[in-house]
PDB file of C-alpha atoms in Angstrom:
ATOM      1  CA  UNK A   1       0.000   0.000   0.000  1.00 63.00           C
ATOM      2  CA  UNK A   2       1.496   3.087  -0.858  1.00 77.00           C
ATOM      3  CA  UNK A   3       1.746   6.079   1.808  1.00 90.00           C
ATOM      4  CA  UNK A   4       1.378   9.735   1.768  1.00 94.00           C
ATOM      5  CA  UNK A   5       2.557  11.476  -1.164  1.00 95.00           C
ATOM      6  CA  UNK A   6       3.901  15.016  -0.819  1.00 96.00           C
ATOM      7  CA  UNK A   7       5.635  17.878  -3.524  1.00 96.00           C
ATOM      8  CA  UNK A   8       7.779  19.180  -2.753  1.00 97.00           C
ATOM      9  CA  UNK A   9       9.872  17.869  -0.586  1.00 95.00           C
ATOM     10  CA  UNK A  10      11.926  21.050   0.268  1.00 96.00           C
ATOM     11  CA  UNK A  11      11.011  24.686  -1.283  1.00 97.00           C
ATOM     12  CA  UNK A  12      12.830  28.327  -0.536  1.00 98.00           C
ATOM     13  CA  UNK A  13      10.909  31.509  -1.458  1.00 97.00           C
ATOM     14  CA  UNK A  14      11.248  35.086  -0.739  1.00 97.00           C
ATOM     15  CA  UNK A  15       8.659  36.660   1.827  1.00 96.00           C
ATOM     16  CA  UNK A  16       5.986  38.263  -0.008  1.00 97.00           C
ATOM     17  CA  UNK A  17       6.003  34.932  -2.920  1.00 97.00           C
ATOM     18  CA  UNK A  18       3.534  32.212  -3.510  1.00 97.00           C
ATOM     19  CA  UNK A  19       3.556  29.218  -2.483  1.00 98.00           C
ATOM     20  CA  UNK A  20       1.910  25.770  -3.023  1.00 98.00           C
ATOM     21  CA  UNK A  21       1.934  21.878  -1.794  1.00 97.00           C
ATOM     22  CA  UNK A  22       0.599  19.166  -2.935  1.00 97.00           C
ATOM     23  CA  UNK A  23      -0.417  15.850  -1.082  1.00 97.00           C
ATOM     24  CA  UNK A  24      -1.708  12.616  -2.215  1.00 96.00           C
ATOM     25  CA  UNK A  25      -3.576  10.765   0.488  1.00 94.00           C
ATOM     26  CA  UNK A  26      -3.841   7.090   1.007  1.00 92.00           C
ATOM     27  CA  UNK A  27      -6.039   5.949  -1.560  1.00 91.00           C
ATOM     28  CA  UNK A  28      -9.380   5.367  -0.072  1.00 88.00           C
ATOM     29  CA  UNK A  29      -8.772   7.737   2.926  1.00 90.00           C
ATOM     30  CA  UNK A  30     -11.897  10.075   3.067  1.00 88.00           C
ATOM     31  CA  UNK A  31     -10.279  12.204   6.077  1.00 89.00           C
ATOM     32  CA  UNK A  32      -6.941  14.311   5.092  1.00 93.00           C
ATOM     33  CA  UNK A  33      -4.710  16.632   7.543  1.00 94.00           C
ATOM     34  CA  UNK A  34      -2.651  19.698   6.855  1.00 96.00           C
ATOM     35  CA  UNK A  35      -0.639  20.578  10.054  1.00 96.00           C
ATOM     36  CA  UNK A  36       2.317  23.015  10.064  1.00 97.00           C
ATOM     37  CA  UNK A  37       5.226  22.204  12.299  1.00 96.00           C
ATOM     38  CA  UNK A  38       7.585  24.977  13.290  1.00 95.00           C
ATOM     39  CA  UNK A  39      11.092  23.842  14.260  1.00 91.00           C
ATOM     40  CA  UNK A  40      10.880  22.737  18.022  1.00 87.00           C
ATOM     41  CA  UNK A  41       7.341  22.734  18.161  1.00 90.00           C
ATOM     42  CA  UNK A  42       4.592  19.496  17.828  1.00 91.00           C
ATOM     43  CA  UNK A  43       2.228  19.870  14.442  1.00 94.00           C
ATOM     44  CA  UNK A  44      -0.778  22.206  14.282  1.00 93.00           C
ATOM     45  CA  UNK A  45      -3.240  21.482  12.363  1.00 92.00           C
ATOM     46  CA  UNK A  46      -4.595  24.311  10.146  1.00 96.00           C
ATOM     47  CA  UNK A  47      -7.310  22.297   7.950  1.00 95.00           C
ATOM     48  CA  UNK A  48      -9.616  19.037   8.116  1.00 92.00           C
ATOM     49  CA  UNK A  49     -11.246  17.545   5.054  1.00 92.00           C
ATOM     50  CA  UNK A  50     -13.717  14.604   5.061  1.00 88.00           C
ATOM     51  CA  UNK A  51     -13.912  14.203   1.410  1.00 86.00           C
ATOM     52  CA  UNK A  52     -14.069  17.361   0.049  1.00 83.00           C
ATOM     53  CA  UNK A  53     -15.714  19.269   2.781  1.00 90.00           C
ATOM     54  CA  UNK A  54     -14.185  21.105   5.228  1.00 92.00           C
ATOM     55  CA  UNK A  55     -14.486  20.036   8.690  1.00 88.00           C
ATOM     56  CA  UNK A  56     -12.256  22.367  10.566  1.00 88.00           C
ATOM     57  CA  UNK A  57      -9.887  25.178   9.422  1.00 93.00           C
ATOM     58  CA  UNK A  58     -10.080  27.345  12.714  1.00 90.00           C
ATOM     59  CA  UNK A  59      -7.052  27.689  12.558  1.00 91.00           C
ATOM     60  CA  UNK A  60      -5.670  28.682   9.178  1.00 95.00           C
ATOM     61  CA  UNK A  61      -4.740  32.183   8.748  1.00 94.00           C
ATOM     62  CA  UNK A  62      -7.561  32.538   5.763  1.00 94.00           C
ATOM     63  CA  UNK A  63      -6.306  35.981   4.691  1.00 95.00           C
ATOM     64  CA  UNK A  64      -2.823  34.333   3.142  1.00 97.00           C
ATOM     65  CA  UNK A  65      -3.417  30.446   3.507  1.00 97.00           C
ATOM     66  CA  UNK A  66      -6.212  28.659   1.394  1.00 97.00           C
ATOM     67  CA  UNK A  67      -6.501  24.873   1.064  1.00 97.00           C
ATOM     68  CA  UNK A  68      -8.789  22.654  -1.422  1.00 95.00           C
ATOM     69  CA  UNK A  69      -9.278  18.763  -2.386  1.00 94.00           C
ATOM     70  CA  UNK A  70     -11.089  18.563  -5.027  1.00 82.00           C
ATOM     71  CA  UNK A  71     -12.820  15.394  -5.897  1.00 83.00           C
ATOM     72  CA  UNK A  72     -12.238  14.095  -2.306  1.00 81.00           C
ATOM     73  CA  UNK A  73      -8.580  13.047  -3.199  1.00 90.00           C
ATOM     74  CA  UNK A  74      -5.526  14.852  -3.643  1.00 94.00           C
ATOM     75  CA  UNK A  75      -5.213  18.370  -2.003  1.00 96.00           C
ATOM     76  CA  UNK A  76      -3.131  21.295  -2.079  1.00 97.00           C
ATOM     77  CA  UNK A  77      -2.055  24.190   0.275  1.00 98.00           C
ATOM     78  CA  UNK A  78      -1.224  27.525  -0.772  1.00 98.00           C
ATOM     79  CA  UNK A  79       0.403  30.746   0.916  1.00 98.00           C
ATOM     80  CA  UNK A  80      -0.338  34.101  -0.535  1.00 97.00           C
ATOM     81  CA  UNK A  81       1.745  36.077   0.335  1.00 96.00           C
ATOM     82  CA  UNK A  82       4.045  33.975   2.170  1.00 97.00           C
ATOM     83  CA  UNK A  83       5.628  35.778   5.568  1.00 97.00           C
ATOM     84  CA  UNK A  84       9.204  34.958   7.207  1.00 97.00           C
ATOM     85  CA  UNK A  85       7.105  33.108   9.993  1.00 96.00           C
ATOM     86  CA  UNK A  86       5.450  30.789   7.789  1.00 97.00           C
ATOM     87  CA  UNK A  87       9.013  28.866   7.692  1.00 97.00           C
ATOM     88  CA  UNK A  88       8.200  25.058   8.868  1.00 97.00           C
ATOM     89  CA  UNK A  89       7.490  21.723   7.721  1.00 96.00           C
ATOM     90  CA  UNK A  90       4.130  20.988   6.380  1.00 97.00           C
ATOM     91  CA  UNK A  91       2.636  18.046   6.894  1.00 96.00           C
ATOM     92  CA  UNK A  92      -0.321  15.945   5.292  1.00 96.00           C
ATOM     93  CA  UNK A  93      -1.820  13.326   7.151  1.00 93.00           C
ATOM     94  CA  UNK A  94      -4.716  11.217   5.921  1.00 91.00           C
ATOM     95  CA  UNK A  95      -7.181   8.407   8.080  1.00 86.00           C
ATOM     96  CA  UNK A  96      -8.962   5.716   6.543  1.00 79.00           C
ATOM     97  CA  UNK A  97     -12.956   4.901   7.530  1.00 71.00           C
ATOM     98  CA  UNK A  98     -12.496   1.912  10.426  1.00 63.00           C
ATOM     99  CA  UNK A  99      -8.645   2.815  11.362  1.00 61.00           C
ATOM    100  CA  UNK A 100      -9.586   4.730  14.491  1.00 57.00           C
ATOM    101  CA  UNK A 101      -8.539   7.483  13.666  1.00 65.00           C
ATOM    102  CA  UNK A 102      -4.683   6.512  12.973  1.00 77.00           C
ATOM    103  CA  UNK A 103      -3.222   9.003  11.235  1.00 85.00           C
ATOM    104  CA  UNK A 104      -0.563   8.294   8.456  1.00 89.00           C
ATOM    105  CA  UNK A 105       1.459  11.327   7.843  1.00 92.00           C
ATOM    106  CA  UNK A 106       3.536  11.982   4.338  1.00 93.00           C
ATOM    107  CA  UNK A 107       7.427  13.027   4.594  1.00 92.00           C
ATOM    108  CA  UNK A 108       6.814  16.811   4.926  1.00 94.00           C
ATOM    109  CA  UNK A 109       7.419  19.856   2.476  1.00 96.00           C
ATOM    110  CA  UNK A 110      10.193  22.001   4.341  1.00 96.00           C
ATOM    111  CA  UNK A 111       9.625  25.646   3.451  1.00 98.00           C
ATOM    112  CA  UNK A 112      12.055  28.050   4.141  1.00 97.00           C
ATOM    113  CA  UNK A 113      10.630  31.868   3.513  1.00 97.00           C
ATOM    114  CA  UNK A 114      13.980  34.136   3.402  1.00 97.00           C
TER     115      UNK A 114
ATOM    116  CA  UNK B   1      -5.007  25.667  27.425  1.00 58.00           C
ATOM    117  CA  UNK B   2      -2.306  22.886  26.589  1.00 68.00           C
ATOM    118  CA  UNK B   3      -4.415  19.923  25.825  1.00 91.00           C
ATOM    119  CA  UNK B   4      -1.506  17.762  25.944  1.00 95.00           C
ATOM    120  CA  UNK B   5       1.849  18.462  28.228  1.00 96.00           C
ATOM    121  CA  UNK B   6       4.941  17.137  27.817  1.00 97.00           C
ATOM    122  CA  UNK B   7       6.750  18.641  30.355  1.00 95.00           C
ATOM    123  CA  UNK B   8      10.565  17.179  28.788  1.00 97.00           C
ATOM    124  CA  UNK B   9      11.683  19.198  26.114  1.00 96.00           C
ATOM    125  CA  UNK B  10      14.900  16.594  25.767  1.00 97.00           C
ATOM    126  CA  UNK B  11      16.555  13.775  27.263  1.00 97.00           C
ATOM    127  CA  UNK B  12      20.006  11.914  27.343  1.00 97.00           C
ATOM    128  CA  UNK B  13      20.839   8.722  27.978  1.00 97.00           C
ATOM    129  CA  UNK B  14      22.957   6.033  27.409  1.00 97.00           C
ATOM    130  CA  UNK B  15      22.193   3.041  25.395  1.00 97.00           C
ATOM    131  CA  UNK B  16      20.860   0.507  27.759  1.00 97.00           C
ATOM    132  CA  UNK B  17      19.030   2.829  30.244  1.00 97.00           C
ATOM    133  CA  UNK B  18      15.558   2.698  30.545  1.00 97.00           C
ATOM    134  CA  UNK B  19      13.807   6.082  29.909  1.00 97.00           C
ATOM    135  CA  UNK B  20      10.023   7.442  30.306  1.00 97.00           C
ATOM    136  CA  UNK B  21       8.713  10.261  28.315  1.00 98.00           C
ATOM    137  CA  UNK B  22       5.564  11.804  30.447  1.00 97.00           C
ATOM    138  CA  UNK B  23       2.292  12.958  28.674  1.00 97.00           C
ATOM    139  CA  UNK B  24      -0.476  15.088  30.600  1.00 97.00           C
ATOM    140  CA  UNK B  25      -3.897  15.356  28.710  1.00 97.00           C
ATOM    141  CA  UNK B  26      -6.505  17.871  29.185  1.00 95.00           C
ATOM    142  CA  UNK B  27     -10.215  16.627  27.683  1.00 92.00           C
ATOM    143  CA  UNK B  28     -13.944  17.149  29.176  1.00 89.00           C
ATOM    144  CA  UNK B  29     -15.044  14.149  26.294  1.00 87.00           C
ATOM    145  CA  UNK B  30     -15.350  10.625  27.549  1.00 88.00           C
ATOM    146  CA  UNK B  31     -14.849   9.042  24.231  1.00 87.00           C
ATOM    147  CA  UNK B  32     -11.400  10.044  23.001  1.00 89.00           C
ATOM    148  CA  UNK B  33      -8.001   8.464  21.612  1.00 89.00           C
ATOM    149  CA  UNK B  34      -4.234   8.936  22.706  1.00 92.00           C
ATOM    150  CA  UNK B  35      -1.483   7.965  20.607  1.00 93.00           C
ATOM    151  CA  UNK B  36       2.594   8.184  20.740  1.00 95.00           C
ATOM    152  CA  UNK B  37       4.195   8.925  17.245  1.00 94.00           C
ATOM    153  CA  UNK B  38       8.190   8.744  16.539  1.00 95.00           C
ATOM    154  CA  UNK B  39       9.728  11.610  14.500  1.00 94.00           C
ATOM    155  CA  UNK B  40      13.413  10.402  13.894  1.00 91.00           C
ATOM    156  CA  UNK B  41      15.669  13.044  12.287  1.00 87.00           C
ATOM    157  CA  UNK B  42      14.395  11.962   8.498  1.00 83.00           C
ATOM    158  CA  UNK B  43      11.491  14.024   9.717  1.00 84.00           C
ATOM    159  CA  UNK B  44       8.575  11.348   8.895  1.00 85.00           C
ATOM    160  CA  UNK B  45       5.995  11.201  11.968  1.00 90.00           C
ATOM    161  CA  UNK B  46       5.410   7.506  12.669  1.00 90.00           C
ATOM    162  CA  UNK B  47       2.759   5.729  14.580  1.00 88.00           C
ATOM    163  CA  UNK B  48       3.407   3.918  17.905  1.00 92.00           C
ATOM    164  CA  UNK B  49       0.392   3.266  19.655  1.00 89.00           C
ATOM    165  CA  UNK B  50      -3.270   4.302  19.814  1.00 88.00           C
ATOM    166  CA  UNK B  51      -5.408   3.817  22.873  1.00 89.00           C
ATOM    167  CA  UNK B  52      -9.015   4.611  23.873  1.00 87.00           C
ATOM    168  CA  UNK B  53     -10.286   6.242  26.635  1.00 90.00           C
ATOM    169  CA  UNK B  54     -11.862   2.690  27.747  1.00 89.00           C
ATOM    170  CA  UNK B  55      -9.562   0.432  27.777  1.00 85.00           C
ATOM    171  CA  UNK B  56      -6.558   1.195  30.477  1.00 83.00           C
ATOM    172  CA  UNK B  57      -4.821  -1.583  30.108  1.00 82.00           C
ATOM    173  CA  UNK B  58      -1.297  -0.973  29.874  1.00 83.00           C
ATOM    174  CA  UNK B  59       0.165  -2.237  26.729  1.00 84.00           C
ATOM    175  CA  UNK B  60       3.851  -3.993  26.121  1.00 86.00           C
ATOM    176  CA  UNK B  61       5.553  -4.254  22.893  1.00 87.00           C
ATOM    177  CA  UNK B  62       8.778  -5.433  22.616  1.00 92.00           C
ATOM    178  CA  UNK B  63      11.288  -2.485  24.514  1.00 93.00           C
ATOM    179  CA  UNK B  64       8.202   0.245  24.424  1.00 94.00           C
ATOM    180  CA  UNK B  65       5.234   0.064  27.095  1.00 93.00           C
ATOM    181  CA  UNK B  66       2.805   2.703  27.593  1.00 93.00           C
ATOM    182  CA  UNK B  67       1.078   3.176  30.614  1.00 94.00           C
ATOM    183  CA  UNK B  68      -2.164   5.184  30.545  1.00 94.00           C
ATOM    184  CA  UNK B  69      -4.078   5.896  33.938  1.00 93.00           C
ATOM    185  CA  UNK B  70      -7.448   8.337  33.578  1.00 92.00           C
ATOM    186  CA  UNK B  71      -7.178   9.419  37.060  1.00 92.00           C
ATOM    187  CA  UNK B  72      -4.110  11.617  36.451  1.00 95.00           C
ATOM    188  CA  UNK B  73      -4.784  12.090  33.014  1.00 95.00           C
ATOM    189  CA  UNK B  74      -1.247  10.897  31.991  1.00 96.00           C
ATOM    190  CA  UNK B  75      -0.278   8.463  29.140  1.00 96.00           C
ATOM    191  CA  UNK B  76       3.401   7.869  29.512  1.00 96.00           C
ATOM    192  CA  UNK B  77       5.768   5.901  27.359  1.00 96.00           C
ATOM    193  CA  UNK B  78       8.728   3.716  28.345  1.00 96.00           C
ATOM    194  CA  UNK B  79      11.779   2.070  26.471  1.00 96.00           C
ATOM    195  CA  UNK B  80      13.532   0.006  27.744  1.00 96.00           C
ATOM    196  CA  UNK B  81      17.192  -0.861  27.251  1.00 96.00           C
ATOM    197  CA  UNK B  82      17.416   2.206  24.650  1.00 97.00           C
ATOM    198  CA  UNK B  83      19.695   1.866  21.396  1.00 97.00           C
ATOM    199  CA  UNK B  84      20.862   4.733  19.450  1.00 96.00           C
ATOM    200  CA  UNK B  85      17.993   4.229  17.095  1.00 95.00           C
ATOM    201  CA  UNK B  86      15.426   5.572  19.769  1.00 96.00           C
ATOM    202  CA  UNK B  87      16.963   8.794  19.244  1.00 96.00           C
ATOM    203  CA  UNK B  88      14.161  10.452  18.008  1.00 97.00           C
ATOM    204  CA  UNK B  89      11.656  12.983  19.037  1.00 97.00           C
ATOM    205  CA  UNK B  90       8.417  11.764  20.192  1.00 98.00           C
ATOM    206  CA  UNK B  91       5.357  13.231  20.074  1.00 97.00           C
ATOM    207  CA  UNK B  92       1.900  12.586  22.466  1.00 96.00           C
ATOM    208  CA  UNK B  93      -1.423  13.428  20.485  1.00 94.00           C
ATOM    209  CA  UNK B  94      -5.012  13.171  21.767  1.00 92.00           C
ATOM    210  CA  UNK B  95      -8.432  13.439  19.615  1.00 88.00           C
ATOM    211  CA  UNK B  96     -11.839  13.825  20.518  1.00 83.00           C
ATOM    212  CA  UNK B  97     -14.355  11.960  18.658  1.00 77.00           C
ATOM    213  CA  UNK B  98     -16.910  14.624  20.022  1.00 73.00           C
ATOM    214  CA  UNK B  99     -14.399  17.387  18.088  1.00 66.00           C
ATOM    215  CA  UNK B 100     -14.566  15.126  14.438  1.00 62.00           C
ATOM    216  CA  UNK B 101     -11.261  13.606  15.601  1.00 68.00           C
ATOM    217  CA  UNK B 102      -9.219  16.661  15.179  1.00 77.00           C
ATOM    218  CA  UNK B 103      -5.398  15.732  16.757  1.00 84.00           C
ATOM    219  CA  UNK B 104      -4.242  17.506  19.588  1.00 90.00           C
ATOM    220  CA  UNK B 105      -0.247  17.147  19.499  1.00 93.00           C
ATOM    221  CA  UNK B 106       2.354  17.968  22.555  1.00 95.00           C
ATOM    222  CA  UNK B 107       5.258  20.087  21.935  1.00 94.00           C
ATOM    223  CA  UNK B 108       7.685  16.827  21.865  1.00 96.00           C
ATOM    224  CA  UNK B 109      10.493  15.231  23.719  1.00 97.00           C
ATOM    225  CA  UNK B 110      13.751  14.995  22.377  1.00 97.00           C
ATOM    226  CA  UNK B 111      15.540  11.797  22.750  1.00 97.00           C
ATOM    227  CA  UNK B 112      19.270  11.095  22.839  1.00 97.00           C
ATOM    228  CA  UNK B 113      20.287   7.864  23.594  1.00 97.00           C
ATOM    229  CA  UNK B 114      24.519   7.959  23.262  1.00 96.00           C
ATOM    230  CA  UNK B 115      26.723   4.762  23.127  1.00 95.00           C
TER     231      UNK B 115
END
């Protein structure tokens, strides 16, 4: 079974640029996790899907982060405009129906805003 | 509020030692899940261990056991005889199924385990 797919795996931008990542769930996996992980710090998450609906996203910063997953598969993150303190790992994380709620996280994209 | 503690930012050992990371969980839900996940330096979070808040049973695997008591809140994890590949920061994470099973994750424990 493959696992988490994320692009890139490492991306460097200048504050005030775009950004965008891409993750590939488990197929199957209805319920898919973005969390951002500063360096010393646990993940946060910033946005829930089940399917293609949004379940919680209390705590993205909507006025420069937006997130869709369209079809109920594959989503992608983006940061517009991207500040120095959005520097951190991001992290997708998808659960299939039955698992309990195990999450299976992909590798990371490290971004590094400069 | 914190609704999970780790109170260890790191530790150091040496290989051999037995070593317990400490977890401290904050929840008014009945029905909810705790879990331990590795992150070794490669930076990929890994699964341990999941448990419910109904069964307290404390729970052996090989080195790691986890013991998880409701009346202090606390869901602490223990190698034992460490190796240099338990180096690792580790992570305790609770979700509420009242709260669609969004994770709560601690701030981590660094583990060194030296030769």
């Amino acid at each position: 079974e493959a696992g988490v797919a994320q692009s890139p795996r490492y991306k460097i931008i200048e504050k005030r640029q775009s950004v965008a990542f891409w993750c590939n769930p488990i197929s199957g996996h209805a319920t898919l996790y973005w969390y951002q992980q500063i360096l010393g710090q646990g993940p946060k998450l910033l946005i829930q899907f089940q399917n293609n609906g949004v379940v919680d996203d209390s705590q993205l910063p909507k006025d420069r982060f937006s997130a869709e997953r369209l079809k109920g598969v594959d989503s992608t993150l983006k940061i517009q405009p991207a500040k120095l303190e959005d520097s951190a790992v991001y992290l997708c994380a998808s659960v299939g129906a039955g698992q309990a709620y195990e999450q299976y996280f992909g590798p990371g994209t490290r971004l590094t805003v400069t | 509020a914190q609704k999970v503690t780790q109170a260890q930012t790191e530790i150091s050992v040496v290989e051999k030692e037995d070593v317990t990371l400490d977890c401290v969980y904050e929840t008014r839900d009945t029905t909810y899940y705790l879990f331990w996940y590795k992150q070794p330096p490669s930076g990929e979070l890994v699964f341990l261990i999941r448990r419910n808040s109904f069964d307290e049973q404390n729970e052996i695997s090989g080195r790691y056991s986890w013991n998880f008591q409701k009346s202090t809140s606390s869901f602490n994890f223990t190698i034992t005889a460490s190796q240099v590949v338990d180096s690792a920061v580790y992570f305790c994470a609770l979700s509420e199924a009242r709260n669609f099973n969004k994770f709560y994750f601690g701030s981590g424990t660094k583990l060194n385990v030296k030769p």
